Amino acid sequence: MLAFVPIDGHNIAGVLALEPAPEQADFIDTVEESLRKAAKRPSWKPYAIVNGAGKSIGFIVFGYGGGNECGRTEIVTLLIDKFEQNKGCGKEAVRLAVEFLAREGLTRRIHLDYDPGNEAAKHIYAQAGFLERGLDDYGEMLMEKDI
């Protein structure tokens, strides 16, 4: 069972040690880069994804919308450590993200984007009910899910 835990002094080392699988490294920012970006954006909230033993096995960043974007939250980053892939953790993390955001009650629509070459991401998001909305200006595939 996975859980989202705010990043703090107790888990930061485990979060910083997370790495994508080599074949996914070109599709995602490093954890350090994601944390740097989140520190500059108050609406971005990073979390460690921990397993039942409390070990960090992944990392997620939510970007909460404002202004015209109220009720819309972005999954900015989702990374499952290379040693935890192909165990269902990505699928469970996406399911948990939808439940987490629904429970908070601040979100009506979740959106995200991914590199069209990242078949693993496409599969996991589609399985969770996200719908493709076309390519953005940067060539990333946009997906959305209403909750």
PDB file of C-alpha atoms in Angstrom:
ATOM      1  CA  MET A   1       0.000   0.000   0.000  1.00  0.00           C
ATOM      2  CA  LEU A   2       1.350   3.414  -0.969  1.00  0.00           C
ATOM      3  CA  ALA A   3       0.881   6.819   0.643  1.00  0.00           C
ATOM      4  CA  PHE A   4       1.828  10.422  -0.121  1.00  0.00           C
ATOM      5  CA  VAL A   5       3.921  12.082   2.579  1.00  0.00           C
ATOM      6  CA  PRO A   6       5.096  15.720   2.619  1.00  0.00           C
ATOM      7  CA  ILE A   7       8.833  15.984   2.044  1.00  0.00           C
ATOM      8  CA  ASP A   8      10.762  16.964   5.158  1.00  0.00           C
ATOM      9  CA  GLY A   9      14.107  16.436   6.880  1.00  0.00           C
ATOM     10  CA  HIS A  10      13.185  12.842   7.712  1.00  0.00           C
ATOM     11  CA  ASN A  11      12.628  11.670   4.145  1.00  0.00           C
ATOM     12  CA  ILE A  12      14.509  14.095   1.882  1.00  0.00           C
ATOM     13  CA  ALA A  13      17.564  11.827   1.525  1.00  0.00           C
ATOM     14  CA  GLY A  14      15.390   8.934   0.347  1.00  0.00           C
ATOM     15  CA  VAL A  15      13.561  11.204  -2.093  1.00  0.00           C
ATOM     16  CA  LEU A  16      16.796  12.624  -3.521  1.00  0.00           C
ATOM     17  CA  ALA A  17      18.097   9.076  -4.072  1.00  0.00           C
ATOM     18  CA  LEU A  18      15.183   8.220  -6.398  1.00  0.00           C
ATOM     19  CA  GLU A  19      16.048   7.676 -10.062  1.00  0.00           C
ATOM     20  CA  PRO A  20      13.962   6.846 -13.108  1.00  0.00           C
ATOM     21  CA  ALA A  21      14.673   3.728 -15.141  1.00  0.00           C
ATOM     22  CA  PRO A  22      17.380   4.485 -17.738  1.00  0.00           C
ATOM     23  CA  GLU A  23      14.873   4.287 -20.602  1.00  0.00           C
ATOM     24  CA  GLN A  24      12.721   6.958 -18.912  1.00  0.00           C
ATOM     25  CA  ALA A  25      15.466   9.390 -17.863  1.00  0.00           C
ATOM     26  CA  ASP A  26      14.921  11.595 -20.923  1.00  0.00           C
ATOM     27  CA  PHE A  27      11.201  11.946 -20.164  1.00  0.00           C
ATOM     28  CA  ILE A  28      11.398  13.462 -16.678  1.00  0.00           C
ATOM     29  CA  ASP A  29      13.252  16.093 -14.660  1.00  0.00           C
ATOM     30  CA  THR A  30      15.503  14.911 -11.871  1.00  0.00           C
ATOM     31  CA  VAL A  31      14.077  15.037  -8.361  1.00  0.00           C
ATOM     32  CA  GLU A  32      16.468  17.903  -7.574  1.00  0.00           C
ATOM     33  CA  GLU A  33      15.237  19.916 -10.559  1.00  0.00           C
ATOM     34  CA  SER A  34      11.591  19.231  -9.705  1.00  0.00           C
ATOM     35  CA  LEU A  35      12.146  20.345  -6.094  1.00  0.00           C
ATOM     36  CA  ARG A  36      13.921  23.520  -7.291  1.00  0.00           C
ATOM     37  CA  LYS A  37      10.981  24.352  -9.554  1.00  0.00           C
ATOM     38  CA  ALA A  38       8.466  23.585  -6.786  1.00  0.00           C
ATOM     39  CA  ALA A  39      10.326  25.873  -4.372  1.00  0.00           C
ATOM     40  CA  LYS A  40       9.739  28.774  -6.801  1.00  0.00           C
ATOM     41  CA  ARG A  41       6.039  28.010  -7.261  1.00  0.00           C
ATOM     42  CA  PRO A  42       3.910  28.165  -4.107  1.00  0.00           C
ATOM     43  CA  SER A  43       1.054  26.358  -5.874  1.00  0.00           C
ATOM     44  CA  TRP A  44       3.238  23.277  -6.484  1.00  0.00           C
ATOM     45  CA  LYS A  45       3.182  20.688  -3.685  1.00  0.00           C
ATOM     46  CA  PRO A  46       5.758  17.851  -3.750  1.00  0.00           C
ATOM     47  CA  TYR A  47       5.251  14.575  -1.894  1.00  0.00           C
ATOM     48  CA  ALA A  48       7.271  11.444  -1.301  1.00  0.00           C
ATOM     49  CA  ILE A  49       5.484   8.281  -2.351  1.00  0.00           C
ATOM     50  CA  VAL A  50       6.172   5.763   0.400  1.00  0.00           C
ATOM     51  CA  ASN A  51       5.437   2.064   0.718  1.00  0.00           C
ATOM     52  CA  GLY A  52       3.942   0.324   3.744  1.00  0.00           C
ATOM     53  CA  ALA A  53       7.366   0.221   5.428  1.00  0.00           C
ATOM     54  CA  GLY A  54       7.742   4.001   5.043  1.00  0.00           C
ATOM     55  CA  LYS A  55      10.440   3.752   2.349  1.00  0.00           C
ATOM     56  CA  SER A  56      10.378   6.384  -0.411  1.00  0.00           C
ATOM     57  CA  ILE A  57       9.730   4.551  -3.677  1.00  0.00           C
ATOM     58  CA  GLY A  58       8.595   7.530  -5.728  1.00  0.00           C
ATOM     59  CA  PHE A  59       7.920  11.227  -5.960  1.00  0.00           C
ATOM     60  CA  ILE A  60       4.922  13.284  -7.104  1.00  0.00           C
ATOM     61  CA  VAL A  61       4.286  17.010  -7.529  1.00  0.00           C
ATOM     62  CA  PHE A  62       0.801  18.497  -7.736  1.00  0.00           C
ATOM     63  CA  GLY A  63       0.323  21.939  -9.274  1.00  0.00           C
ATOM     64  CA  TYR A  64      -2.828  23.555  -7.950  1.00  0.00           C
ATOM     65  CA  GLY A  65      -4.500  26.008 -10.339  1.00  0.00           C
ATOM     66  CA  GLY A  66      -5.482  29.554  -9.547  1.00  0.00           C
ATOM     67  CA  GLY A  67      -7.444  32.340 -11.190  1.00  0.00           C
ATOM     68  CA  ASN A  68      -9.142  30.900 -14.277  1.00  0.00           C
ATOM     69  CA  GLU A  69      -7.712  27.493 -13.354  1.00  0.00           C
ATOM     70  CA  CYS A  70      -9.616  27.059 -10.068  1.00  0.00           C
ATOM     71  CA  GLY A  71     -10.710  23.486  -9.591  1.00  0.00           C
ATOM     72  CA  ARG A  72      -7.973  22.189 -11.860  1.00  0.00           C
ATOM     73  CA  THR A  73      -4.863  20.425 -10.608  1.00  0.00           C
ATOM     74  CA  GLU A  74      -1.892  19.220 -12.611  1.00  0.00           C
ATOM     75  CA  ILE A  75       0.204  16.167 -11.920  1.00  0.00           C
ATOM     76  CA  VAL A  76       3.423  18.013 -12.710  1.00  0.00           C
ATOM     77  CA  THR A  77       5.811  15.148 -11.985  1.00  0.00           C
ATOM     78  CA  LEU A  78       5.414  11.478 -11.196  1.00  0.00           C
ATOM     79  CA  LEU A  79       8.501   9.346 -10.746  1.00  0.00           C
ATOM     80  CA  ILE A  80       8.706   5.755  -9.551  1.00  0.00           C
ATOM     81  CA  ASP A  81      12.221   4.638  -8.634  1.00  0.00           C
ATOM     82  CA  LYS A  82      13.933   2.358 -11.137  1.00  0.00           C
ATOM     83  CA  PHE A  83      14.060  -0.472  -8.580  1.00  0.00           C
ATOM     84  CA  GLU A  84      10.300  -0.260  -7.936  1.00  0.00           C
ATOM     85  CA  GLN A  85       9.113  -0.303 -11.544  1.00  0.00           C
ATOM     86  CA  ASN A  86       7.155  -3.179 -13.065  1.00  0.00           C
ATOM     87  CA  LYS A  87       5.600  -3.939  -9.674  1.00  0.00           C
ATOM     88  CA  GLY A  88       2.352  -1.996 -10.144  1.00  0.00           C
ATOM     89  CA  CYS A  89       3.607   1.028  -8.179  1.00  0.00           C
ATOM     90  CA  GLY A  90       3.002   3.521 -11.001  1.00  0.00           C
ATOM     91  CA  LYS A  91      -0.551   2.293 -11.482  1.00  0.00           C
ATOM     92  CA  GLU A  92      -1.189   2.436  -7.730  1.00  0.00           C
ATOM     93  CA  ALA A  93       0.378   5.912  -7.451  1.00  0.00           C
ATOM     94  CA  VAL A  94      -1.919   7.303 -10.173  1.00  0.00           C
ATOM     95  CA  ARG A  95      -4.963   5.706  -8.526  1.00  0.00           C
ATOM     96  CA  LEU A  96      -3.877   7.155  -5.188  1.00  0.00           C
ATOM     97  CA  ALA A  97      -3.340  10.601  -6.760  1.00  0.00           C
ATOM     98  CA  VAL A  98      -6.915  10.645  -8.078  1.00  0.00           C
ATOM     99  CA  GLU A  99      -8.278   9.548  -4.681  1.00  0.00           C
ATOM    100  CA  PHE A 100      -6.048  12.020  -2.813  1.00  0.00           C
ATOM    101  CA  LEU A 101      -7.154  14.979  -4.942  1.00  0.00           C
ATOM    102  CA  ALA A 102     -10.820  13.951  -4.796  1.00  0.00           C
ATOM    103  CA  ARG A 103     -10.646  13.659  -0.990  1.00  0.00           C
ATOM    104  CA  GLU A 104      -9.083  17.129  -0.692  1.00  0.00           C
ATOM    105  CA  GLY A 105     -12.105  18.548  -2.498  1.00  0.00           C
ATOM    106  CA  LEU A 106     -10.158  21.314  -4.278  1.00  0.00           C
ATOM    107  CA  THR A 107     -10.048  19.668  -7.690  1.00  0.00           C
ATOM    108  CA  ARG A 108     -12.667  18.955 -10.314  1.00  0.00           C
ATOM    109  CA  ARG A 109     -10.276  18.155 -13.159  1.00  0.00           C
ATOM    110  CA  ILE A 110      -6.806  16.632 -13.130  1.00  0.00           C
ATOM    111  CA  HIS A 111      -4.531  17.281 -16.061  1.00  0.00           C
ATOM    112  CA  LEU A 112      -1.036  16.182 -16.987  1.00  0.00           C
ATOM    113  CA  ASP A 113       1.243  15.846 -19.946  1.00  0.00           C
ATOM    114  CA  TYR A 114       3.765  13.281 -21.067  1.00  0.00           C
ATOM    115  CA  ASP A 115       6.216  12.717 -23.891  1.00  0.00           C
ATOM    116  CA  PRO A 116       4.395  10.743 -26.613  1.00  0.00           C
ATOM    117  CA  GLY A 117       7.387   8.389 -26.730  1.00  0.00           C
ATOM    118  CA  ASN A 118       6.781   7.327 -23.129  1.00  0.00           C
ATOM    119  CA  GLU A 119       4.521   4.334 -23.727  1.00  0.00           C
ATOM    120  CA  ALA A 120       4.610   3.283 -20.060  1.00  0.00           C
ATOM    121  CA  ALA A 121       3.173   6.644 -18.950  1.00  0.00           C
ATOM    122  CA  LYS A 122       0.538   6.585 -21.683  1.00  0.00           C
ATOM    123  CA  HIS A 123      -0.600   3.112 -20.616  1.00  0.00           C
ATOM    124  CA  ILE A 124      -0.765   3.890 -16.885  1.00  0.00           C
ATOM    125  CA  TYR A 125      -2.673   7.155 -17.342  1.00  0.00           C
ATOM    126  CA  ALA A 126      -5.108   5.679 -19.875  1.00  0.00           C
ATOM    127  CA  GLN A 127      -5.793   2.740 -17.528  1.00  0.00           C
ATOM    128  CA  ALA A 128      -6.685   5.270 -14.819  1.00  0.00           C
ATOM    129  CA  GLY A 129      -9.266   6.919 -17.076  1.00  0.00           C
ATOM    130  CA  PHE A 130      -7.288   9.925 -18.320  1.00  0.00           C
ATOM    131  CA  LEU A 131      -8.297  11.027 -21.826  1.00  0.00           C
ATOM    132  CA  GLU A 132      -5.917  12.389 -24.446  1.00  0.00           C
ATOM    133  CA  ARG A 133      -6.627  15.986 -25.460  1.00  0.00           C
ATOM    134  CA  GLY A 134      -3.936  16.500 -28.108  1.00  0.00           C
ATOM    135  CA  LEU A 135      -0.411  17.854 -28.221  1.00  0.00           C
ATOM    136  CA  ASP A 136       0.611  21.065 -26.506  1.00  0.00           C
ATOM    137  CA  ASP A 137       2.959  23.702 -27.954  1.00  0.00           C
ATOM    138  CA  TYR A 138       5.972  21.704 -26.722  1.00  0.00           C
ATOM    139  CA  GLY A 139       4.923  18.431 -28.356  1.00  0.00           C
ATOM    140  CA  GLU A 140       3.742  16.855 -25.092  1.00  0.00           C
ATOM    141  CA  MET A 141       0.492  14.868 -25.039  1.00  0.00           C
ATOM    142  CA  LEU A 142      -2.122  16.467 -22.777  1.00  0.00           C
ATOM    143  CA  MET A 143      -4.463  14.244 -20.766  1.00  0.00           C
ATOM    144  CA  GLU A 144      -7.353  15.070 -18.429  1.00  0.00           C
ATOM    145  CA  LYS A 145      -9.643  13.314 -16.013  1.00  0.00           C
ATOM    146  CA  ASP A 146     -12.712  14.767 -14.325  1.00  0.00           C
ATOM    147  CA  ILE A 147     -13.280  13.756 -10.720  1.00  0.00           C
TER     148      ILE A 147
END
